[in-house]
Amino acid sequence: MAARRAGLGASLAAARARSLTFGRHRPPRAPCRGAAMEPAPRWLAGLRFDNRALRELPVEVPPPGPEGAPSAPRPVPGACFSRVRPAPLRQPRLVALSGPALALLGLGAPPAAREAEAEAEAEAALFFSGNALLPGAEPAAHCYCGHQFGQFAGQLGDGAAMYLGEVCTAAGERWELQLKGAGPTPFSRQADGRKVLRSSIREFLCSEAMFHLGIPTTRAGACVTSESTVVRDVFYDGNPKYEQCTVVLRIASTFIRFGSFEIFKSTDEHTGRAGPSVGRNDIRVQLLDYVISSFYPEIQAAHAGDRVQRNAAFFREVTRRTARMVAEWQCVGFCHGVLNTDNMSIVGLTLDYGPFGFLDRYDPDHVCNASDGAGRYAYSKQPEVCKWNLQKLAEALQPELPLELGEAVLAEEFDAEFRRHYLQKMRRKLGLVGEPQEEDAGLAAQLLETMHLTGADFTNTFYSLSSFPVEPESPDLEEFLAVLTAQCASLEELRLAFRPQMDPRQLSMMLMLAQSNPQLFALMGTRANITRELERVEQQARLEQLGPAELQSRNKEHWASWLQRYRARLDKDMEGVGDTAAWQAERVRVMRANNPKYVLRNYIAQNAIEAAEGGDFSEVRRVLKLLETPYDSEAAASAEPEGVGAAGRRRSYSSKPPLWAAELCVTSS
């Protein structure tokens, strides 16, 4: 099989080289009509392109110039897209395909016969790396701006992603395809437009994991790596290394985002930056018309005669979708590490999986991005940040949506929709299948506080609650308490989590500065960091005085107190129930459908990455399969890897994470 695959790869590589000879001013192409020099796909031949975005929105034609000019970094005024071309990779090879994602495009699984499967995988590697273009594809880079970490950054755009086109399916659906990591674009600034294996595996796996958790998200159809390399300083510590260039095929109804409307922003008073299309309200109107007619047709139809009300209804729906999306994040412990306006989808999808994470030990202040020193995008702040980002979208929609109207919609809708959806989801996670009670929000809040006090594992604690004994004849509560306390953090875990981050001498100097020159200290913007450091020092001191037995005793007391309240609430749910066995069965069914057994924890992704960096893609594929059934423990059992990483680490992926997982550092590099 290897020799056969190598022979096919050589022939496709030759075809790939021919496919990259199109001119700098490549004109629009009719859907599904390929250039003669491009290789003809077989497995992918059924994809039909109809690239409406490029027809209905302004597209910059690359300026004349030397080879590579279309991708030269530059401002792109007066356009929503700029035509680009993927840069070839050496020896692309497939890491994994997602069958459920590719099924959206009407693609069946690759043929089962070994030779046909090898050919299909080589075809996927060729076309999904960008080394050849599918007939009808028109690569382009999308122009957008954004507020990054609260500051307007000016023009950003698709610096490492390329729109390929829109595939229309026999089912009447339309899906935009994107290649992430396919090379430089006008928006790459000083970067190379590439993504590497570790970050691409994380995005590929998490896009699919989120979908199977039931959370609105962009999808990932394929992950393709190569022998081409780029240099990355992963931890920004002066130790760069070569990493493999890798491309992810992304799929969504659209990748237009809040920042797409910020290209019209006038000069920002804080940063002095402006959008590249400032003053072009005609393009803002075009973009609004395109987005609403394409992705909110019911709103377009309902308000065809009143543009202001149409735009208000559109913003209202974006607000609601965003509120529901972030409520879903909070309920599975998902943390989005780069929650900038340019990473917020205009159709309410989870977009751009850079640094991200799922909570292990419950910590509302958890920050998953090591580059976010101020903790702006901490887990507990995500709803607030999403609302702030919606405020920036409202500002960007002026004058087509008067700001006072947009702000009124935001004030009326976001908090109410978030609370409603969050509480509804939490009630399901707690198995409250009867009539809602006023105490339900407090019960959920006290559960999270108990998890925080005991350092309990977020995912496993919720999953365990479905086994809580509710019948009077059930065994003693001690057995269930032992299950819960086993999910609490050990002394070793807590000491690692709360270890000081600053040198004691540095901390002492900062405290002296705060006393001697508070104005300068305030200007340095480190007050929050110092406060957190002092809390860590204090917590460490307390932990030094604590023994394992005392810790376990405290944890049992905390859980016994909450379980008493939980049992009382379940008793209310049972009142008036004729068939308690049916009620119990429904309670367990609802809980199992809303509390996953598996999420993409950092250490699980790391195991897959380490294996892949060693040339073994089987762990990526096993983890992908596992994440397709996060709620179904029986179906997942057959796909459950033993947690084997390149270093020989073994652990069930449904158990608490190993201690070394706390050492993992995820950055935006």
XYZ file of C-alpha atoms in Angstrom:
669
model
C 0.000 0.000 0.000
C 2.830 2.397 0.822
C 4.505 1.857 -2.549
C 1.208 2.228 -4.359
C 0.455 5.432 -2.486
C 3.909 6.806 -3.249
C 3.463 6.166 -6.968
C 0.117 7.915 -6.996
C 1.566 10.775 -4.976
C 4.293 11.315 -7.565
C 1.802 11.565 -10.407
C -0.404 13.923 -8.429
C 2.612 16.004 -7.466
C 3.389 16.535 -11.144
C -0.206 17.553 -11.751
C 0.008 19.875 -8.754
C 3.009 21.674 -10.189
C 1.071 22.285 -13.407
C -1.965 23.490 -11.454
C -0.094 26.424 -9.910
C 0.766 28.185 -13.138
C -2.344 30.365 -13.444
C -1.725 34.077 -13.957
C -1.631 36.891 -11.459
C -4.901 38.355 -12.745
C -6.869 35.143 -12.692
C -10.402 36.044 -13.899
C -13.582 34.706 -12.330
C -14.361 31.186 -13.471
C -17.694 29.654 -14.294
C -18.871 27.198 -11.615
C -17.589 23.661 -12.019
C -15.483 24.370 -15.100
C -11.846 23.547 -14.413
C -8.768 24.889 -16.151
C -7.314 22.411 -18.595
C -3.971 22.179 -16.830
C -5.494 21.298 -13.444
C -5.767 17.615 -12.494
C -9.239 16.181 -12.728
C -10.510 15.001 -9.337
C -12.317 11.682 -9.035
C -13.633 11.323 -5.480
C -14.127 15.110 -5.232
C -15.484 15.486 -8.764
C -19.065 15.926 -7.585
C -18.434 19.233 -5.807
C -20.311 22.037 -7.562
C -19.119 25.589 -6.942
C -21.266 28.718 -7.159
C -19.307 31.562 -5.562
C -22.020 34.053 -4.744
C -19.934 36.094 -2.290
C -17.477 37.044 -5.021
C -20.318 38.025 -7.349
C -22.199 40.172 -4.857
C -19.394 41.819 -2.897
C -16.536 43.999 -4.179
C -13.370 42.062 -4.981
C -9.940 43.658 -5.331
C -8.011 42.582 -8.396
C -4.351 42.194 -7.343
C -2.177 45.054 -8.568
C 0.300 44.370 -11.369
C 3.805 43.572 -10.268
C 6.429 40.871 -9.952
C 5.811 37.271 -9.012
C 4.217 37.108 -5.559
C 2.688 40.604 -5.815
C -0.903 39.336 -5.312
C 0.091 38.222 -1.833
C 2.235 41.222 -0.924
C 1.047 42.756 2.385
C -0.869 45.977 1.706
C -3.997 47.925 2.614
C -7.020 46.739 0.637
C -9.459 49.658 0.412
C -12.842 49.454 -1.239
C -13.121 45.660 -1.243
C -14.405 42.766 0.846
C -12.139 40.211 -0.844
C -8.840 40.108 -2.663
C -7.945 37.374 -5.142
C -5.048 35.218 -4.005
C -3.498 31.869 -4.812
C -2.356 29.111 -2.481
C 1.386 28.557 -2.151
C 2.491 24.957 -2.873
C 3.639 22.596 -0.139
C 6.222 19.833 -0.429
C 4.778 16.333 -0.313
C 1.383 17.015 1.257
C -0.125 14.028 3.044
C -3.400 13.482 4.787
C -3.564 13.472 8.573
C -7.304 12.834 8.848
C -10.704 13.386 7.270
C -13.972 14.088 9.070
C -16.672 12.040 7.392
C -19.578 13.883 9.087
C -18.201 17.278 8.003
C -17.541 16.198 4.428
C -21.038 14.705 4.281
C -22.336 18.285 4.431
C -20.862 18.711 0.950
C -22.537 15.567 -0.328
C -19.284 13.630 -0.175
C -19.511 10.020 0.864
C -16.686 8.226 2.613
C -13.645 7.382 0.467
C -13.976 3.979 -1.257
C -13.347 1.072 1.088
C -11.039 -0.820 -1.239
C -7.461 -0.256 -0.122
C -6.177 1.003 -3.463
C -9.188 3.279 -4.015
C -8.928 4.567 -0.442
C -5.263 5.403 -0.947
C -6.103 7.266 -4.146
C -8.884 9.225 -2.437
C -6.560 10.162 0.439
C -3.915 11.353 -2.010
C -6.558 13.362 -3.852
C -7.674 14.950 -0.579
C -4.051 15.784 0.258
C -3.579 17.424 -3.133
C -6.719 19.549 -3.266
C -7.165 20.261 0.450
C -3.562 21.437 0.786
C -4.122 24.038 -1.921
C -1.551 22.442 -4.212
C -4.268 22.091 -6.861
C -7.610 23.807 -7.259
C -10.907 22.038 -7.627
C -12.839 22.998 -10.773
C -14.863 26.105 -9.988
C -12.812 27.170 -6.952
C -11.814 30.854 -6.848
C -9.356 31.451 -4.014
C -9.672 34.808 -2.287
C -8.832 36.373 1.060
C -11.490 38.191 3.074
C -10.825 41.721 4.348
C -11.847 42.552 7.887
C -10.710 44.589 10.875
C -11.075 43.922 14.568
C -10.756 44.910 18.183
C -8.041 42.687 19.628
C -7.825 42.491 23.419
C -10.019 45.584 23.571
C -8.037 47.785 21.168
C -8.869 48.540 17.538
C -6.153 46.933 15.430
C -7.085 48.304 12.004
C -6.957 46.054 8.948
C -6.477 42.369 9.784
C -8.114 40.068 7.238
C -7.473 36.481 6.226
C -3.751 36.406 6.848
C -3.591 32.615 7.041
C -6.855 31.520 5.449
C -8.300 31.478 1.953
C -11.858 31.322 0.699
C -12.008 28.587 -1.933
C -15.605 29.077 -2.967
C -19.110 27.938 -2.129
C -20.289 24.405 -2.787
C -23.961 23.849 -3.588
C -25.331 20.443 -2.697
C -28.135 18.305 -4.073
C -29.992 19.002 -0.817
C -30.115 22.700 -1.727
C -27.538 23.768 0.863
C -24.613 26.106 0.286
C -21.306 25.728 2.144
C -18.264 27.967 2.037
C -14.920 26.176 1.915
C -11.766 27.668 3.390
C -8.171 26.542 3.545
C -6.433 27.648 6.714
C -2.652 27.756 6.404
C -2.419 27.808 2.587
C 0.109 30.632 2.328
C 0.463 34.415 2.346
C -2.263 36.889 1.408
C -2.368 40.711 1.356
C -3.473 40.462 4.995
C -0.549 38.382 6.257
C 1.379 41.496 7.320
C 4.834 40.193 8.214
C 3.689 36.590 8.671
C 4.001 33.682 6.244
C 0.351 32.646 6.026
C 1.147 29.181 7.338
C -0.197 27.078 10.178
C 1.683 24.233 11.798
C 0.801 20.660 12.708
C 0.068 21.163 16.423
C -2.293 24.135 15.992
C -3.972 22.560 12.955
C -4.674 19.298 14.783
C -6.170 21.262 17.660
C -8.439 23.254 15.331
C -9.424 20.183 13.320
C -10.339 18.125 16.386
C -12.063 20.901 18.314
C -14.203 22.085 15.407
C -15.656 18.596 15.168
C -15.791 18.046 18.927
C -17.868 21.204 19.395
C -20.309 20.160 16.683
C -20.879 16.777 18.285
C -21.369 18.486 21.646
C -24.271 20.322 19.987
C -22.621 23.753 19.939
C -22.891 26.003 16.852
C -19.483 25.956 15.154
C -17.566 26.079 11.932
C -16.569 22.606 10.786
C -13.301 20.971 9.743
C -13.340 18.483 6.877
C -9.668 17.614 6.509
C -6.224 18.112 7.991
C -3.249 17.894 5.597
C 0.387 18.221 6.624
C 3.568 18.333 4.524
C 7.350 18.249 4.401
C 7.457 22.055 4.120
C 8.495 23.770 7.342
C 8.345 27.180 8.987
C 10.086 28.530 12.065
C 7.984 29.195 15.164
C 8.964 30.457 18.608
C 6.190 28.592 20.388
C 6.594 30.097 23.856
C 8.153 33.409 22.788
C 11.230 32.526 24.794
C 13.904 32.854 22.113
C 13.928 29.135 21.282
C 12.439 28.871 17.788
C 12.170 25.560 15.980
C 11.120 24.217 12.603
C 7.551 22.909 12.386
C 5.612 21.212 9.602
C 3.272 23.368 7.488
C -0.265 22.045 7.780
C -3.615 23.052 6.266
C -7.148 22.594 7.601
C -10.194 22.521 5.328
C -12.846 24.576 7.092
C -16.559 24.514 6.267
C -19.321 26.944 7.249
C -22.321 28.715 5.811
C -20.098 31.811 5.911
C -16.922 33.039 7.575
C -18.083 36.670 7.644
C -17.590 38.069 11.117
C -18.224 41.151 13.254
C -14.892 42.561 12.096
C -16.069 42.376 8.473
C -18.183 45.455 9.219
C -15.308 47.284 10.926
C -13.452 47.953 7.657
C -15.486 51.186 7.475
C -14.412 52.426 10.919
C -13.064 55.969 11.121
C -9.814 56.749 12.925
C -9.864 55.246 16.406
C -9.216 57.790 19.137
C -7.090 55.396 21.172
C -4.947 53.646 18.562
C -5.060 56.126 15.672
C -5.956 53.316 13.265
C -8.806 53.349 10.765
C -10.473 50.768 8.570
C -9.252 50.524 4.960
C -12.699 51.406 3.543
C -13.553 54.318 5.823
C -16.306 56.446 4.296
C -17.553 53.694 1.971
C -21.089 53.341 3.243
C -22.073 52.006 -0.175
C -20.023 48.864 0.550
C -21.483 48.594 4.053
C -24.938 48.593 2.444
C -23.803 45.911 -0.027
C -22.397 43.763 2.760
C -25.508 44.104 4.913
C -27.780 43.268 1.992
C -25.682 40.228 1.140
C -25.527 38.899 4.710
C -29.207 39.392 5.496
C -30.540 38.075 2.172
C -28.168 35.086 2.210
C -28.201 34.004 5.868
C -31.322 35.649 7.332
C -33.825 35.397 4.443
C -36.802 35.299 6.805
C -35.792 38.723 8.161
C -35.319 40.059 4.656
C -38.794 38.865 3.717
C -40.462 40.211 6.858
C -38.979 43.723 6.550
C -38.562 44.192 2.802
C -40.057 47.702 2.921
C -38.209 49.097 5.963
C -34.420 48.871 5.949
C -33.922 50.252 9.459
C -36.338 47.748 10.993
C -34.803 45.007 8.878
C -31.338 45.881 10.149
C -32.600 46.079 13.740
C -34.209 42.641 13.401
C -30.942 41.308 11.971
C -28.906 42.716 14.869
C -31.468 41.328 17.325
C -31.063 37.834 15.899
C -27.247 38.059 15.865
C -27.417 39.133 19.523
C -29.646 36.216 20.465
C -27.541 33.664 18.616
C -24.368 34.987 20.209
C -25.920 34.887 23.686
C -27.035 31.283 23.181
C -23.651 30.278 21.799
C -21.684 31.625 24.760
C -24.212 30.076 27.173
C -23.457 26.727 25.536
C -19.721 27.380 25.985
C -20.188 28.046 29.691
C -22.200 24.858 30.157
C -19.469 22.581 28.779
C -16.558 24.543 30.264
C -15.226 25.749 26.890
C -12.793 28.677 26.864
C -12.126 30.685 23.699
C -8.709 32.259 24.105
C -8.907 34.965 21.404
C -12.408 36.352 21.675
C -11.715 39.419 19.528
C -14.359 41.007 17.286
C -12.629 39.481 14.268
C -13.252 36.024 15.753
C -17.010 36.491 16.228
C -19.244 34.939 13.563
C -22.053 36.990 12.051
C -24.243 33.854 12.096
C -23.491 32.816 15.687
C -20.904 30.080 15.171
C -17.852 29.315 17.265
C -15.128 30.682 15.007
C -11.321 30.413 14.914
C -9.838 27.816 17.251
C -6.565 29.422 18.213
C -5.686 29.009 21.883
C -8.690 27.316 23.491
C -9.337 24.885 26.286
C -11.932 22.965 28.270
C -11.967 23.347 32.035
C -10.393 20.513 33.987
C -10.381 21.735 37.600
C -13.257 24.209 37.831
C -11.828 27.706 38.038
C -13.994 30.637 36.896
C -10.836 32.715 36.400
C -9.191 30.131 34.139
C -7.336 31.663 31.172
C -6.562 29.230 28.362
C -4.293 31.538 26.340
C -0.825 32.001 27.817
C -0.573 35.272 25.842
C -3.557 36.756 27.728
C -1.647 37.988 30.758
C -4.424 40.315 31.897
C -7.047 37.575 31.788
C -9.396 39.535 29.531
C -10.777 36.323 28.053
C -11.043 34.278 31.251
C -13.805 31.654 31.314
C -16.135 33.667 33.564
C -15.720 36.823 31.458
C -16.794 35.293 28.144
C -20.456 36.413 28.281
C -19.396 39.959 29.160
C -16.815 40.010 26.345
C -19.310 38.722 23.776
C -21.695 41.504 24.778
C -18.862 44.052 24.445
C -18.093 42.704 20.979
C -21.756 43.073 20.000
C -21.539 46.702 21.085
C -18.675 47.155 18.623
C -20.763 45.515 15.902
C -23.617 47.925 16.654
C -21.186 50.812 16.270
C -19.916 49.372 12.976
C -23.445 49.136 11.524
C -24.017 52.898 11.715
C -25.663 54.726 9.962
C -27.600 51.774 8.504
C -28.644 50.919 12.059
C -28.837 53.997 14.305
C -26.608 53.404 17.319
C -29.296 54.185 19.888
C -31.515 51.541 18.318
C -28.713 48.965 18.231
C -27.810 49.654 21.853
C -31.453 49.335 22.885
C -31.660 45.946 21.181
C -28.458 44.814 22.889
C -29.648 45.954 26.328
C -33.015 44.262 25.843
C -31.846 40.982 24.398
C -28.381 39.804 25.388
C -28.520 39.335 29.150
C -32.068 37.989 29.095
C -31.331 35.485 26.306
C -28.084 34.376 27.932
C -29.701 33.808 31.334
C -32.685 31.997 29.811
C -30.599 29.633 27.702
C -27.949 29.082 30.381
C -30.507 28.193 33.048
C -32.436 25.958 30.662
C -29.240 24.076 29.858
C -28.166 23.890 33.502
C -31.526 22.458 34.502
C -31.017 19.679 31.948
C -27.500 19.042 33.195
C -28.920 18.661 36.713
C -31.746 16.397 35.560
C -34.531 18.772 36.624
C -37.206 17.469 34.279
C -40.251 18.838 36.130
C -41.559 22.399 36.365
C -38.879 25.107 36.793
C -38.472 26.541 40.283
C -37.105 29.909 41.378
C -34.376 28.163 43.341
C -32.901 26.456 40.253
C -30.460 29.247 39.375
C -29.187 29.307 42.951
C -28.794 25.535 43.000
C -26.639 25.650 39.865
C -24.595 28.567 41.209
C -23.971 26.764 44.510
C -22.878 23.659 42.591
C -20.252 25.691 40.739
C -19.130 27.299 43.985
C -18.752 23.831 45.550
C -16.758 22.698 42.529
C -14.544 25.768 42.901
C -13.971 25.218 46.623
C -13.053 21.574 46.104
C -11.163 21.936 42.812
C -13.557 19.441 41.232
C -13.225 18.335 37.622
C -15.908 20.173 35.625
C -16.793 17.524 33.052
C -16.555 14.463 35.286
C -18.493 16.014 38.166
C -21.492 16.790 35.993
C -21.283 13.366 34.372
C -21.200 11.680 37.801
C -24.360 13.430 39.014
C -26.547 11.236 36.829
C -25.632 8.373 39.189
C -26.810 10.233 42.298
C -29.077 7.881 44.330
C -32.520 9.421 44.725
C -34.563 6.468 45.954
C -34.989 6.078 49.739
C -33.747 2.485 49.578
C -30.518 3.491 47.804
C -27.175 2.689 49.450
C -25.680 5.149 51.866
C -24.641 8.534 50.541
C -21.036 7.753 51.435
C -20.572 5.681 48.304
C -21.638 8.530 46.047
C -19.621 11.048 48.082
C -16.559 8.934 47.395
C -17.276 9.194 43.659
C -17.470 12.987 43.832
C -14.476 13.502 46.100
C -12.400 11.374 43.715
C -12.971 14.149 41.163
C -11.663 16.840 43.528
C -8.160 18.242 43.257
C -5.447 16.582 45.310
C -2.992 18.550 47.424
C -0.367 18.025 44.751
C -2.675 19.404 42.062
C -3.587 22.435 44.173
C 0.017 23.226 45.049
C 0.882 23.098 41.377
C -2.112 25.245 40.424
C -1.391 27.930 43.006
C 2.370 28.046 42.803
C 3.701 31.632 42.592
C 4.386 32.946 39.098
C 6.747 35.780 40.071
C 10.162 35.829 41.660
C 9.704 36.907 45.338
C 12.179 39.754 44.831
C 10.206 41.039 41.840
C 6.973 40.877 43.812
C 8.573 42.756 46.701
C 9.813 45.485 44.358
C 6.374 45.871 42.779
C 4.737 46.181 46.202
C 7.267 48.835 47.198
C 6.533 50.726 43.969
C 2.801 50.553 44.658
C 3.417 52.292 47.990
C 6.045 54.804 46.921
C 4.682 55.792 43.496
C 1.062 54.646 43.069
C 0.602 56.776 39.916
C 3.450 55.033 38.101
C 2.272 51.665 39.397
C -1.205 52.341 38.016
C 0.226 53.325 34.625
C 2.056 50.009 34.409
C -1.300 48.211 34.451
C -0.071 45.358 36.645
C -2.380 45.782 39.653
C -4.537 42.797 38.700
C -1.460 40.609 38.188
C -0.032 41.596 41.567
C -3.370 40.911 43.265
C -3.505 37.442 41.712
C 0.071 36.770 42.727
C -0.618 37.731 46.339
C -3.621 35.405 46.320
C -1.411 32.581 45.056
C 1.145 33.211 47.785
C -1.589 33.214 50.423
C -3.150 30.047 49.042
C 0.224 28.297 48.974
C 0.767 29.137 52.610
C -2.600 27.635 53.538
C -1.933 24.511 51.503
C 1.380 23.969 53.294
C -0.550 23.644 56.546
C -3.068 21.198 55.106
C -2.839 17.396 55.046
C -4.523 14.982 52.589
C -6.957 13.632 55.181
C -8.077 17.104 56.241
C -8.502 18.147 52.595
C -10.663 15.117 51.878
C -12.753 15.753 54.968
C -13.361 19.366 53.931
C -14.311 18.297 50.423
C -16.804 15.749 51.746
C -18.404 18.400 53.944
C -18.804 20.791 51.008
C -20.332 18.108 48.802
C -22.596 16.699 51.513
C -24.027 20.178 52.033
C -24.770 20.722 48.342
C -26.133 17.206 47.808
C -28.588 17.747 50.629
C -29.962 20.764 48.772
C -29.923 18.838 45.476
C -31.851 15.922 46.986
C -34.483 18.313 48.328
C -34.878 19.853 44.867
C -35.219 16.412 43.254
C -37.857 15.518 45.844
C -39.875 18.525 44.629
C -39.478 17.287 41.066
C -40.908 13.903 42.102
C -43.972 15.362 43.808
C -47.084 14.308 41.981
C -45.204 11.906 39.722
C -47.210 8.735 39.267
C -44.412 6.559 37.952
C -41.164 7.334 39.781
C -39.247 4.732 37.780
C -40.214 6.488 34.544
C -39.291 9.865 36.085
C -35.895 8.512 37.134
C -35.276 7.021 33.698
C -36.132 10.347 32.053
C -33.926 12.228 34.498
C -30.938 10.018 33.715
C -31.631 10.181 29.963
C -31.726 13.991 29.991
C -28.564 14.226 32.091
C -26.648 11.790 29.907
C -27.725 13.776 26.826
C -26.420 17.043 28.295
C -23.332 16.037 30.298
C -20.571 14.751 28.022
C -18.241 12.021 29.124
C -15.571 13.219 26.693
C -14.363 16.700 25.759
C -11.164 17.684 23.968
C -8.981 18.294 26.995
C -5.561 19.784 26.299
C -3.720 16.620 27.239
C -5.821 14.519 24.844
C -4.974 16.883 21.999
C -1.343 16.841 23.088
C -1.182 13.056 22.907
C -2.501 13.174 19.348
C -0.079 15.965 18.419
C 2.963 14.155 19.789
C 2.064 10.998 17.896
C 1.453 12.947 14.673
C 4.744 14.821 14.987
C 6.344 11.387 15.093
C 4.572 10.425 11.856
C 1.715 8.419 13.427
C -1.703 9.898 12.579
C -3.705 7.041 14.086
C -4.144 8.806 17.425
C -5.653 11.863 15.716
C -8.116 9.596 13.950
C -8.978 7.647 17.108
C -9.565 10.824 19.104
C -11.704 12.230 16.287
C -13.835 9.083 16.371
C -14.154 9.260 20.145
C -15.304 12.885 20.031
C -18.078 12.025 17.568
C -20.033 10.387 20.425
C -19.209 12.501 23.509
C -22.479 11.669 25.287
C -22.760 8.004 24.347
C -20.417 6.062 26.609
C -21.250 2.713 24.990
C -20.628 3.901 21.425
C -17.487 5.720 22.515
C -16.080 2.694 24.312
C -15.049 1.048 21.054
C -13.171 4.183 19.988
C -11.720 4.958 23.431
C -7.951 5.189 23.026
C -5.807 4.199 25.909
C -4.287 7.645 25.971
C -1.043 6.654 24.338
C 1.153 9.621 23.493
C 4.591 9.727 21.938
C 6.038 9.480 25.434
C 4.080 6.294 26.158
C 1.547 7.969 28.477
C -1.511 5.785 29.108
C -4.796 6.953 30.563
C -8.486 6.593 29.805
C -9.719 9.763 28.188
C -12.720 9.864 30.525
C -10.595 9.967 33.677
C -9.264 13.033 35.451
C -6.330 14.524 33.540
C -2.817 13.522 34.618
C -0.738 15.937 36.643
C 1.492 16.776 33.687
C -1.542 18.219 31.870
C -1.389 21.254 34.163
C 2.016 22.080 32.706
C 0.727 22.421 29.141
C 0.994 25.928 27.766
C -1.099 27.038 24.778
C -0.219 30.245 22.937
C -1.378 32.004 19.788
C 1.897 31.191 18.003
